[in-house]
PDB file of C-alpha atoms and ligand atoms in Angstrom:
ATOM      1  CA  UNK A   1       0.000   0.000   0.000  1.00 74.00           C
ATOM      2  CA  UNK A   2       1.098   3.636  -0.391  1.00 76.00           C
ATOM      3  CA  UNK A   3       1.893   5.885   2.557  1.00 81.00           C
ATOM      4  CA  UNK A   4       0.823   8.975   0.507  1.00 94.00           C
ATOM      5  CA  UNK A   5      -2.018  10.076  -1.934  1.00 96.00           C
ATOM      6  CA  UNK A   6       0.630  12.507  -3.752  1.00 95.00           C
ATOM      7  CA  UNK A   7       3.058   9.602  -4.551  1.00 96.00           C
ATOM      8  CA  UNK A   8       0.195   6.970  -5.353  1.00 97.00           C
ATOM      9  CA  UNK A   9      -0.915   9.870  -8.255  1.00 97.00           C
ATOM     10  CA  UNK A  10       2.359  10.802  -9.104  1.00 96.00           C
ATOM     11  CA  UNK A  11       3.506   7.248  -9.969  1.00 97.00           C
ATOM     12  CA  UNK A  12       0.148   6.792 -11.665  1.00 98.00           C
ATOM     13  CA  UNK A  13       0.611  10.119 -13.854  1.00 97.00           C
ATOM     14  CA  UNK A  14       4.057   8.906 -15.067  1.00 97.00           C
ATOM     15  CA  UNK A  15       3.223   5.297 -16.360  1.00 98.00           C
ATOM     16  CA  UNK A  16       0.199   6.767 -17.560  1.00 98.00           C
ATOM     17  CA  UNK A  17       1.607   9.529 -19.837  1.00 97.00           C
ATOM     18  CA  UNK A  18       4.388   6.694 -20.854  1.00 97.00           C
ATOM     19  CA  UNK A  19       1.046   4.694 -22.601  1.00 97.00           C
ATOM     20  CA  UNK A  20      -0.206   7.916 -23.866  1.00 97.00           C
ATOM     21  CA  UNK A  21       1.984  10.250 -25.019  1.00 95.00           C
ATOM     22  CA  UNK A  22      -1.236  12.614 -26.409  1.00 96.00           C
ATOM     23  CA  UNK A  23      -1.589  13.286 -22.948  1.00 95.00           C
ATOM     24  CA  UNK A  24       1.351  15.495 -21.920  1.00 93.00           C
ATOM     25  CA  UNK A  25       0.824  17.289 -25.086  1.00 95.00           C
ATOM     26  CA  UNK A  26      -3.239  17.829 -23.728  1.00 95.00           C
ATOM     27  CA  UNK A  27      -1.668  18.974 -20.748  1.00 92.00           C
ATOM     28  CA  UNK A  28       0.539  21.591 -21.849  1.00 91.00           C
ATOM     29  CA  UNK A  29      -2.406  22.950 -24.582  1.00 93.00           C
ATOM     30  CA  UNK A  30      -5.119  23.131 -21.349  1.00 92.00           C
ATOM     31  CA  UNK A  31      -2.689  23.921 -18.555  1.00 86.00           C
ATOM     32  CA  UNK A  32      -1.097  26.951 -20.210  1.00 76.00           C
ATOM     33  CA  UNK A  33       1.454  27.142 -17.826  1.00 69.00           C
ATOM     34  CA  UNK A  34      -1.027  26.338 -14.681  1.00 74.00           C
ATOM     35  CA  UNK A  35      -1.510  23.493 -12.771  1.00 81.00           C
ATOM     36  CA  UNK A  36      -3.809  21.348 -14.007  1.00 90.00           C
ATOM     37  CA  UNK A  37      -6.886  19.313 -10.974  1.00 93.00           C
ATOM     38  CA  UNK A  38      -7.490  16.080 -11.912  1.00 96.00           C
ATOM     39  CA  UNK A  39     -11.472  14.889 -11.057  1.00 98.00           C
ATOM     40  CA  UNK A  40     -10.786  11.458 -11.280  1.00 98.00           C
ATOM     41  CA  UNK A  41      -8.537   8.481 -12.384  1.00 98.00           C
ATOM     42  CA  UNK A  42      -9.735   5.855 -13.165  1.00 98.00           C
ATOM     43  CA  UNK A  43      -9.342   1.442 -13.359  1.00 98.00           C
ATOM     44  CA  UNK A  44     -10.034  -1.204 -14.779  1.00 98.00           C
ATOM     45  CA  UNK A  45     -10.408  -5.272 -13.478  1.00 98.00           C
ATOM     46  CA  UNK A  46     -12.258  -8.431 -13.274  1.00 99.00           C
ATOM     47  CA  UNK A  47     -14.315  -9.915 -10.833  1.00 98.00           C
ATOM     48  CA  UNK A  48     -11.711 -12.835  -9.425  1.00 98.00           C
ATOM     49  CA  UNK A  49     -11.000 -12.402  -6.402  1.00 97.00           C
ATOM     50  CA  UNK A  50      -7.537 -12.504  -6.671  1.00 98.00           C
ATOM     51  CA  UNK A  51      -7.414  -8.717  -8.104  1.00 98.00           C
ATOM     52  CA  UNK A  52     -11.304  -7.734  -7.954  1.00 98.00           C
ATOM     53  CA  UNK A  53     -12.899  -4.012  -7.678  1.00 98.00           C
ATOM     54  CA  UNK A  54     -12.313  -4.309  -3.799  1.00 98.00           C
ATOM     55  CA  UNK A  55      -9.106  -5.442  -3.999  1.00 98.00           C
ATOM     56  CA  UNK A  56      -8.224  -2.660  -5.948  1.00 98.00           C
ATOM     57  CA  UNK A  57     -10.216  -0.158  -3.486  1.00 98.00           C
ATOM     58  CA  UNK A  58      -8.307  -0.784  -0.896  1.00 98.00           C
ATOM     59  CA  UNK A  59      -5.550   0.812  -1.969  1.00 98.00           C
ATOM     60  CA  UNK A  60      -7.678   3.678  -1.434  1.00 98.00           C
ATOM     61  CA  UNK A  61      -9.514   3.056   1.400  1.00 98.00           C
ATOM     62  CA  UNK A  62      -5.767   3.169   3.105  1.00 97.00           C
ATOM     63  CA  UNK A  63      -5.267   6.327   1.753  1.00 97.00           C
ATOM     64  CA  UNK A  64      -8.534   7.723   3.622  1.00 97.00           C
ATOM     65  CA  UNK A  65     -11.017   7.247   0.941  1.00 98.00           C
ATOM     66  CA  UNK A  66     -14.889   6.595   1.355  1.00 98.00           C
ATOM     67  CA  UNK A  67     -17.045   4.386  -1.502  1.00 98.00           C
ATOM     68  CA  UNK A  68     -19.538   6.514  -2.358  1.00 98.00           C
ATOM     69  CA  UNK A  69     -21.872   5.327  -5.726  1.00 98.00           C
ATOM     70  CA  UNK A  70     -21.921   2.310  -7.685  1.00 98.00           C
ATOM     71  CA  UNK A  71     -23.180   1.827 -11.025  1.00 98.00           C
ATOM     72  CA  UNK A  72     -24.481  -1.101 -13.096  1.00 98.00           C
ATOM     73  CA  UNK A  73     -23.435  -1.635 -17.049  1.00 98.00           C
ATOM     74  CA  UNK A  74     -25.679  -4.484 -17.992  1.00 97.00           C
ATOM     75  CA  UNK A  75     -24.785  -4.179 -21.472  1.00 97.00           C
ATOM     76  CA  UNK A  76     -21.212  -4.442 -20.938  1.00 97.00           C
ATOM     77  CA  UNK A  77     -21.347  -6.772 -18.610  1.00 98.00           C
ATOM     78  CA  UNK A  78     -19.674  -4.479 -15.731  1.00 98.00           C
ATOM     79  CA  UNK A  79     -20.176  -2.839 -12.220  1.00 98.00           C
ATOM     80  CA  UNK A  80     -18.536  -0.390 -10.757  1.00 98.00           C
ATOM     81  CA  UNK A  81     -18.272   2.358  -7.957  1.00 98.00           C
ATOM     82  CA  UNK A  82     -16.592   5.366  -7.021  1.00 98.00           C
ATOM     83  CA  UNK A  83     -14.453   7.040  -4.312  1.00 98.00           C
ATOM     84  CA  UNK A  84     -13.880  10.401  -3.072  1.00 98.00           C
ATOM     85  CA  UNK A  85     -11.509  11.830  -0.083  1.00 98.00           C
ATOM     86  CA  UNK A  86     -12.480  14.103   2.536  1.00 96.00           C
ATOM     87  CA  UNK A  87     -10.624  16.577   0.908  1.00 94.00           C
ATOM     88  CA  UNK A  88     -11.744  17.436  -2.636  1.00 88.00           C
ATOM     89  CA  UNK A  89      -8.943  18.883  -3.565  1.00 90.00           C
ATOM     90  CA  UNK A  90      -8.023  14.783  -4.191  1.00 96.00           C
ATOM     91  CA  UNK A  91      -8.936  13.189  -7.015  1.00 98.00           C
ATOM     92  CA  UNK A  92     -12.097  10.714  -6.986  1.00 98.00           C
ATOM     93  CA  UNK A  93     -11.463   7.181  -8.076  1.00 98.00           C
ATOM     94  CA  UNK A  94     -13.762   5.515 -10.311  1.00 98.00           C
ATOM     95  CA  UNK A  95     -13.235   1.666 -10.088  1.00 99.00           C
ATOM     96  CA  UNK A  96     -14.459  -1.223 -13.115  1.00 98.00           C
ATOM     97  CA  UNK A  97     -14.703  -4.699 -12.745  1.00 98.00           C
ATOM     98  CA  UNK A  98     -15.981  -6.878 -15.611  1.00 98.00           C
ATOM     99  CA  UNK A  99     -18.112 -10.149 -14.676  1.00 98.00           C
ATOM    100  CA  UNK A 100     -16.145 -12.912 -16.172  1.00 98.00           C
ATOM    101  CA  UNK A 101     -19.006 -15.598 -15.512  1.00 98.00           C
ATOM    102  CA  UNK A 102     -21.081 -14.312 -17.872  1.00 98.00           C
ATOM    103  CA  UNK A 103     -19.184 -14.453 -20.714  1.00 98.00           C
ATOM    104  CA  UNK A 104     -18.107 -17.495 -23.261  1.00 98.00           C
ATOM    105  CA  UNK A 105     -15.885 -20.531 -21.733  1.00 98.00           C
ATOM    106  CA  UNK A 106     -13.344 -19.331 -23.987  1.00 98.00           C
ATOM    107  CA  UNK A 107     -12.943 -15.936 -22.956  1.00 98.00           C
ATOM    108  CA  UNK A 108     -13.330 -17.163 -19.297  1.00 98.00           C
ATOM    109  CA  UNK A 109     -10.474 -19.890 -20.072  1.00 98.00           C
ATOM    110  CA  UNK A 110      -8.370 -16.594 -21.219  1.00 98.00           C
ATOM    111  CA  UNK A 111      -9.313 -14.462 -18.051  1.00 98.00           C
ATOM    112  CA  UNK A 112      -8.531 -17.044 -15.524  1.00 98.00           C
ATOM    113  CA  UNK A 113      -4.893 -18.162 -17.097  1.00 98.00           C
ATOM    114  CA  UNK A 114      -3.849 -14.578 -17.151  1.00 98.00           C
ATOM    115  CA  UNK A 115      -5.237 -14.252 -13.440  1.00 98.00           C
ATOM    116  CA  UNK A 116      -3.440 -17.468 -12.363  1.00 98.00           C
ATOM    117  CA  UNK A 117       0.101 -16.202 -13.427  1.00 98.00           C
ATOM    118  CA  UNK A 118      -0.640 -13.217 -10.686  1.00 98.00           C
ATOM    119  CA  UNK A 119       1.956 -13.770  -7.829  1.00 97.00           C
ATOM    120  CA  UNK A 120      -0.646 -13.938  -4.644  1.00 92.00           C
ATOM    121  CA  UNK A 121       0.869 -10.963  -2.752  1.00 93.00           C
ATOM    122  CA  UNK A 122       1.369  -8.431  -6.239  1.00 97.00           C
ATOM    123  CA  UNK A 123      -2.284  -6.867  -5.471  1.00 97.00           C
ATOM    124  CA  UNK A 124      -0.779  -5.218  -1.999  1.00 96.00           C
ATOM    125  CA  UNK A 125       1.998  -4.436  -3.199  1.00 96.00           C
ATOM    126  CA  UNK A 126       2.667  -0.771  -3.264  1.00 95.00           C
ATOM    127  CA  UNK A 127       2.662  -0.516  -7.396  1.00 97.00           C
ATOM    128  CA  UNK A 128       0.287  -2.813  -7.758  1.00 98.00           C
ATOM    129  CA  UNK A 129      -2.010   0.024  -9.302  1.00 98.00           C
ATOM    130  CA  UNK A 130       0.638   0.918 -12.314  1.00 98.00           C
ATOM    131  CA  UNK A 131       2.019  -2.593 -12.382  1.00 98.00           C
ATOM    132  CA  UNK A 132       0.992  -3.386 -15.784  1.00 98.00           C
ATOM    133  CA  UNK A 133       0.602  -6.853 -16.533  1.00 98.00           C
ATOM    134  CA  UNK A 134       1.234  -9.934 -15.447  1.00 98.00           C
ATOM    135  CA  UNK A 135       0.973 -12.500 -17.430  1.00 98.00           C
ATOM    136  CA  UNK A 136       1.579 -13.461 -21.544  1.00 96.00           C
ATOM    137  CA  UNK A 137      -1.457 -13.501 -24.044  1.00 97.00           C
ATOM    138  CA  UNK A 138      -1.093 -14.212 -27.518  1.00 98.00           C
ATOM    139  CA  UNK A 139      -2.341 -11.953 -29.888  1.00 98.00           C
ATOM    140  CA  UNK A 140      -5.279 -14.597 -30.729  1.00 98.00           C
ATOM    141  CA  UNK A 141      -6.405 -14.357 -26.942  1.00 98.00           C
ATOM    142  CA  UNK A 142      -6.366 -10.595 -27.469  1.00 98.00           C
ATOM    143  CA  UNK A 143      -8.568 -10.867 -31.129  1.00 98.00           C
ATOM    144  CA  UNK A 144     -10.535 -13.655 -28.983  1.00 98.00           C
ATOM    145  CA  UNK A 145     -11.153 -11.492 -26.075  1.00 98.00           C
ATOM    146  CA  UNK A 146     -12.141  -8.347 -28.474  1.00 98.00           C
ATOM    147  CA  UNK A 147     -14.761 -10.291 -30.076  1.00 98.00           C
ATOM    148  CA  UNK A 148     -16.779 -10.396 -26.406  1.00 98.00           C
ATOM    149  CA  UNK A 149     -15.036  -7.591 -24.984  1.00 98.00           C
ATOM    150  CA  UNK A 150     -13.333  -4.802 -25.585  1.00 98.00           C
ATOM    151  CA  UNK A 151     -13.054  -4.234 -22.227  1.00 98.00           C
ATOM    152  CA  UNK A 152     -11.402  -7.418 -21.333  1.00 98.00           C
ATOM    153  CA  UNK A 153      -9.140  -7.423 -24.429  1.00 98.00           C
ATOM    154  CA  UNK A 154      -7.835  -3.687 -23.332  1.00 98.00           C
ATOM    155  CA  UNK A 155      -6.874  -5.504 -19.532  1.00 98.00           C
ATOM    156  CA  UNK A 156      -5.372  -8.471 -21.611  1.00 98.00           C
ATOM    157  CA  UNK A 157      -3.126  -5.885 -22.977  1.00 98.00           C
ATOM    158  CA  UNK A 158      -2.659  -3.387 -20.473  1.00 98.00           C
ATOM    159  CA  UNK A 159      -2.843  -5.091 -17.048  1.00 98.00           C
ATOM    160  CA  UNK A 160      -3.615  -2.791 -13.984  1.00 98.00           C
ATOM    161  CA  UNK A 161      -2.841   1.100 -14.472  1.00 98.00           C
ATOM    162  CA  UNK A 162      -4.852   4.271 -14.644  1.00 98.00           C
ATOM    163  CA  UNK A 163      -7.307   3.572 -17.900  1.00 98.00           C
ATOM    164  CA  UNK A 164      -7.657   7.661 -17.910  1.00 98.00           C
ATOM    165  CA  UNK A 165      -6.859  10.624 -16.151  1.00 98.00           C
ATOM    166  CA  UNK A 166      -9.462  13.681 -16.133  1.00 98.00           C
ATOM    167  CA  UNK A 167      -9.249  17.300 -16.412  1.00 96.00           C
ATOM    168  CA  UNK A 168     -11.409  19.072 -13.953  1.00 96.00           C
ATOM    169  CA  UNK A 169     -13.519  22.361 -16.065  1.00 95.00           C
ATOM    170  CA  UNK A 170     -14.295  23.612 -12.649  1.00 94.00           C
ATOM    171  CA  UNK A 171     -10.652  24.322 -12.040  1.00 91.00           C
ATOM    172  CA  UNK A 172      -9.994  25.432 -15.395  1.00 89.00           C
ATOM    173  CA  UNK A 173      -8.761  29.192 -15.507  1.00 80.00           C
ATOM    174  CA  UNK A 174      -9.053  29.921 -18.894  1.00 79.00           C
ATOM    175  CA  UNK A 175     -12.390  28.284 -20.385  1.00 80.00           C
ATOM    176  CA  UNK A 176     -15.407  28.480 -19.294  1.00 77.00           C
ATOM    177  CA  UNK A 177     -17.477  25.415 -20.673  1.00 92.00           C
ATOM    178  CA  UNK A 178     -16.702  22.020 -22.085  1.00 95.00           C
ATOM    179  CA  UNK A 179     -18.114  22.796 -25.680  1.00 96.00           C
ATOM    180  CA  UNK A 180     -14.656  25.241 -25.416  1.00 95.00           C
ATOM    181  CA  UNK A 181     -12.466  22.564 -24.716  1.00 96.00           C
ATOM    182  CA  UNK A 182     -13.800  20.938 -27.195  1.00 97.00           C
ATOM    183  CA  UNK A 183     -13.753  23.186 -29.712  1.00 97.00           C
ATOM    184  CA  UNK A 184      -9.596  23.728 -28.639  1.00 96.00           C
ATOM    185  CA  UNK A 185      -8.650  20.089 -28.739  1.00 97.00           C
ATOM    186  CA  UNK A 186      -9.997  19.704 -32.153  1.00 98.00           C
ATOM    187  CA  UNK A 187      -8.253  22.530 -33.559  1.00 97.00           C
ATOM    188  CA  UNK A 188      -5.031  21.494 -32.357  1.00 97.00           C
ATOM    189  CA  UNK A 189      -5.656  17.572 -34.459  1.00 97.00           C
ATOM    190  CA  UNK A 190      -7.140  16.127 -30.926  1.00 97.00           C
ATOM    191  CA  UNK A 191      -9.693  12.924 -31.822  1.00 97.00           C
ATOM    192  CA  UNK A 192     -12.840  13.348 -29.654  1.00 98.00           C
ATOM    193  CA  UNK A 193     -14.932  10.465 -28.026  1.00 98.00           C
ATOM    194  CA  UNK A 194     -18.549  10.389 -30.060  1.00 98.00           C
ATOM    195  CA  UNK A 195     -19.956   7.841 -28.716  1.00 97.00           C
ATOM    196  CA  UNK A 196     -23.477   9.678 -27.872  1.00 95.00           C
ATOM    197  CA  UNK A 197     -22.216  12.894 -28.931  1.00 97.00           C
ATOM    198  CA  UNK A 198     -19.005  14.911 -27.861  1.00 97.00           C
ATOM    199  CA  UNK A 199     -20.294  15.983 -24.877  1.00 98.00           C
ATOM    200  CA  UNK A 200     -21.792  13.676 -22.760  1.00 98.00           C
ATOM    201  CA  UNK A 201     -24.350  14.597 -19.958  1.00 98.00           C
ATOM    202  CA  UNK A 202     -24.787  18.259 -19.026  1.00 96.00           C
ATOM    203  CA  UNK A 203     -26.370  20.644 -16.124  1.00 95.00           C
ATOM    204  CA  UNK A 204     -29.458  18.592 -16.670  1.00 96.00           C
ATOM    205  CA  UNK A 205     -27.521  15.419 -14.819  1.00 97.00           C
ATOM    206  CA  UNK A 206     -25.065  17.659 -12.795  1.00 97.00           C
ATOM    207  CA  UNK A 207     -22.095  16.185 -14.797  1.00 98.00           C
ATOM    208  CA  UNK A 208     -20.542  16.602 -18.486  1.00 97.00           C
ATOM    209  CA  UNK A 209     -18.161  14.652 -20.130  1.00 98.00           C
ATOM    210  CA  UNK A 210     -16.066  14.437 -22.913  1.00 98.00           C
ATOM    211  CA  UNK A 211     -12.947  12.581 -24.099  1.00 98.00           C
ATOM    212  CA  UNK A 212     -10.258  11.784 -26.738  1.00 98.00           C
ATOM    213  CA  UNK A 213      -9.941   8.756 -28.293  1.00 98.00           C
ATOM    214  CA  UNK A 214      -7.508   6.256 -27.128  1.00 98.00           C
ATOM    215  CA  UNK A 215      -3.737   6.564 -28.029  1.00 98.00           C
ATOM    216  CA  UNK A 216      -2.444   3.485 -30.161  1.00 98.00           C
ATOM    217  CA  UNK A 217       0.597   2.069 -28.823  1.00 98.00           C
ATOM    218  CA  UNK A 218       2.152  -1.118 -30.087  1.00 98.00           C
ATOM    219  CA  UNK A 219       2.163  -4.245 -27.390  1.00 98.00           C
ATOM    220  CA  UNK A 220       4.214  -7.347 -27.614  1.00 97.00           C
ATOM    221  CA  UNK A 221       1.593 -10.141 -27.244  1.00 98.00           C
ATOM    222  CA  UNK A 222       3.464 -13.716 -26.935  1.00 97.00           C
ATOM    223  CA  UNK A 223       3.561 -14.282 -30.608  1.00 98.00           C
ATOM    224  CA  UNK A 224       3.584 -10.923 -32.326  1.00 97.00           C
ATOM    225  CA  UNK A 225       3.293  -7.332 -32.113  1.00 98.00           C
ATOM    226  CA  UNK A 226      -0.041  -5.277 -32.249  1.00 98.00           C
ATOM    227  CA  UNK A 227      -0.476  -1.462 -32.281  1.00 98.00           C
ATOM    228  CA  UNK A 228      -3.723  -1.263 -30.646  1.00 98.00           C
ATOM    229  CA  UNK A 229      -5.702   1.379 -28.371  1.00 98.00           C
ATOM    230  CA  UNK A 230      -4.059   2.206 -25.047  1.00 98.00           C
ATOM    231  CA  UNK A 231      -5.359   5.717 -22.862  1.00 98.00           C
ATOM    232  CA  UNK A 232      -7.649   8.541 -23.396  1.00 98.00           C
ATOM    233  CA  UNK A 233      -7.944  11.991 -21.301  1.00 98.00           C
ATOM    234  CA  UNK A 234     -11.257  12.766 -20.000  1.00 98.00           C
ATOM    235  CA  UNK A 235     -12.495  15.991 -19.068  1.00 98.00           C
ATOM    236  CA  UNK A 236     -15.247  16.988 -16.795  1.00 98.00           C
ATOM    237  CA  UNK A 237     -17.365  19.994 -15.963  1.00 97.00           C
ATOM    238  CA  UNK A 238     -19.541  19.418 -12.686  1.00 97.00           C
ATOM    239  CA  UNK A 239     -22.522  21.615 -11.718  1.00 96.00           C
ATOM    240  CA  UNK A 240     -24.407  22.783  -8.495  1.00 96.00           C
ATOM    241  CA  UNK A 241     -26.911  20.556  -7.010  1.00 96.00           C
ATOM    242  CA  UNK A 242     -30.041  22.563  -5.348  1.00 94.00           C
ATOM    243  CA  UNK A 243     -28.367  22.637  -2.404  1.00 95.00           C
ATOM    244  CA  UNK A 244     -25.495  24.824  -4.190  1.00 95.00           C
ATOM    245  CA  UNK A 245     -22.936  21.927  -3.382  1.00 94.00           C
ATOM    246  CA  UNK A 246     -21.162  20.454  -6.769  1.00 96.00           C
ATOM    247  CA  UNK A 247     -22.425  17.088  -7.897  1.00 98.00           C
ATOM    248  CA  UNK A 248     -19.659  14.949  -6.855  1.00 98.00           C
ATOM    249  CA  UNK A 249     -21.335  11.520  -8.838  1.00 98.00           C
ATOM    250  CA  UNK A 250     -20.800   9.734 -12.010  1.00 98.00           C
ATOM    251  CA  UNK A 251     -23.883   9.114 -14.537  1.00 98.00           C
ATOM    252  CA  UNK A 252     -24.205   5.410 -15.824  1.00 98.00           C
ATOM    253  CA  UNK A 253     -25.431   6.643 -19.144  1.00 98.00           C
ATOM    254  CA  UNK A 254     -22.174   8.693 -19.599  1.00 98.00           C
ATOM    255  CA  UNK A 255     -19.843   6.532 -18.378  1.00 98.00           C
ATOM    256  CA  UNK A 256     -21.270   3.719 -20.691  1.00 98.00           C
ATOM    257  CA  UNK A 257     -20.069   6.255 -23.627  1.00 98.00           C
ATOM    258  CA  UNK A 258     -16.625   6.789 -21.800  1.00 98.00           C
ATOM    259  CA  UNK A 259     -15.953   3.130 -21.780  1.00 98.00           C
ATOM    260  CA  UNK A 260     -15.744   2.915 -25.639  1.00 98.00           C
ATOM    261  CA  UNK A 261     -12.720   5.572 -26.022  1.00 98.00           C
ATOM    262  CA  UNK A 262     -10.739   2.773 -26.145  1.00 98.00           C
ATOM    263  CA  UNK A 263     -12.368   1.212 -28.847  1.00 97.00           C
ATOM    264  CA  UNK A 264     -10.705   0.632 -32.158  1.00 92.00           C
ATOM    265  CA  UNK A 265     -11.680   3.298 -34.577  1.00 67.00           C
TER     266      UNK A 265
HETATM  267  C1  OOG B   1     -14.374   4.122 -17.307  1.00 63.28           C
HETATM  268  C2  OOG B   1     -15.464   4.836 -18.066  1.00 63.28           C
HETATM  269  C3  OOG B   1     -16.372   5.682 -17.178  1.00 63.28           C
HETATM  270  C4  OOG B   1     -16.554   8.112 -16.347  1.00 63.28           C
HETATM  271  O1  OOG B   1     -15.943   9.124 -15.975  1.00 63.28           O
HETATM  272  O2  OOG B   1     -17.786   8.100 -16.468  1.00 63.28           O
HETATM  273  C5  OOG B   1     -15.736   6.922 -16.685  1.00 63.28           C
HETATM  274  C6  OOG B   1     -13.415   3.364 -18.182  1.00 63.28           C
HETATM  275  O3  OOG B   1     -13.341   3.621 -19.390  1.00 63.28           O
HETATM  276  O4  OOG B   1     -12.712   2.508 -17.638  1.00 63.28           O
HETATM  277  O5  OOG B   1     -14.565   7.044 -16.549  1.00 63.28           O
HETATM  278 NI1   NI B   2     -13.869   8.893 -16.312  1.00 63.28          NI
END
């Protein structure tokens, strides 16, 4: 486990800006010189116990963290729920898990040999969280694994690290609304998520949401090379509930759009 929330994100930020080198460059284009606030990171797993959604959590839960929503993706075949810190300054953590029973024998034959080669202790180990993977697929357990999932194939090739990182709007100095962003990222060659439109959400849920499309990095399966979707930015514009507090939840509907920015184009 990690004994601080600053060196947790810190090591997260660097491996994840190694798998998606877009990401420095969104950095510099938004951050203009500033600091950028991140309003979440966020992970992706299976349901085995070995490395499952609480397994995962706990890392956070050390670090002072409280669960607070979960959310259903029938479609996908996923769960998932969030955490926040007392201090909101902190990033929230949104945490995936994909359930592996439901799926082909196949692609459950796939999930469990890559979750076998996990040594038992890795998951509380300190870099567990940007530890990549663990294991060896061929790249016909990857095409395999796309077929059902893309979900599962992007684990396969990616193993445990942050899936995303997200730009808060709130904290933004210099723009004002997410259409903005938008419009900024575009111009400067930027491929947009539109997957039920650019932006997804708005004031009418208390959340919108946009993001680029995956990087493509090449991965050496067992066999073979394959230069396939790694990490997208997200960014996130969060407005006042009635009680003038800012809606700290995610919205199923979006998030089920935000899942396919790693989808092959
Ligand atoms: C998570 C997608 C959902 C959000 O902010 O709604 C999400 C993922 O792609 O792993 O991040
Ligand atoms: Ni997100």
């Amino acid at each position: 486990m990690h004994t601080s929330i600053e060196s947790l994100f810190s090591n997260l930020w660097h491996d994840y800006v190694a798998m998606t080198p877009s990401a420095e460059k969104v950095h510099q284009l938004l951050g203009d010189g500033d600091e950028l606030i991140n309003d979440h990171v966020a992970f992706r797993t299976f349901n085995l116990e070995k490395i499952n959604l609480d397994k995962l959590a706990a890392h956070f839960l050390a670090l002072g963290y409280e669960e607070k929503g979960q959310y259903d993706f029938e479609q996908k075949k996923l769960k998932a729920r969030h955490y926040e810190h007392a201090d909101d300054t902190k990033p929230k953590v949104f945490i995936s898990e994909l359930l592996v029973e439901e799926f082909s024998e196949q692609v459950q034959q796939i999930i469990h040999k890559m979750v076998e080669a996990i040594p038992a202790d890795a998951v509380n180990k300190e870099d567990f969280l940007y530890s990549g993977t663990h294991w060896n697929v061929s790249s016909n357990d990857y095409e395999t694994l796309l077929q059902e999932s893309e979900y599962a194939a992007w684990v396969s090739a990616w193993g445990f690290r942050a899936n995303h990182f997200t730009v808060s709007l709130n904290h933004l100095k210099h723009y004002n609304m997410l259409a903005e962003v938008n419009e900024k990222l575009k111009q400067a060659g930027f491929e947009l998520n539109t997957s039920g439109g650019e932006i997804k959400g708005g004031p009418e849920v208390h959340l919108a949401q946009s993001s680029t499309m995956a990087d493509r990095m090449t991965v050496k399966f067992s066999d073979k090379a394959l230069t396939i979707p790694s990490c997208f930015y997200e960014f996130a514009e969060r407005f006042p509930l009635p009680d003038g507090k800012l809606y700290s939840g995610f919205v199923a509907a979006s998030a089920d759009k935000i899942f396919e920015s790693t989808n092959a184009k």
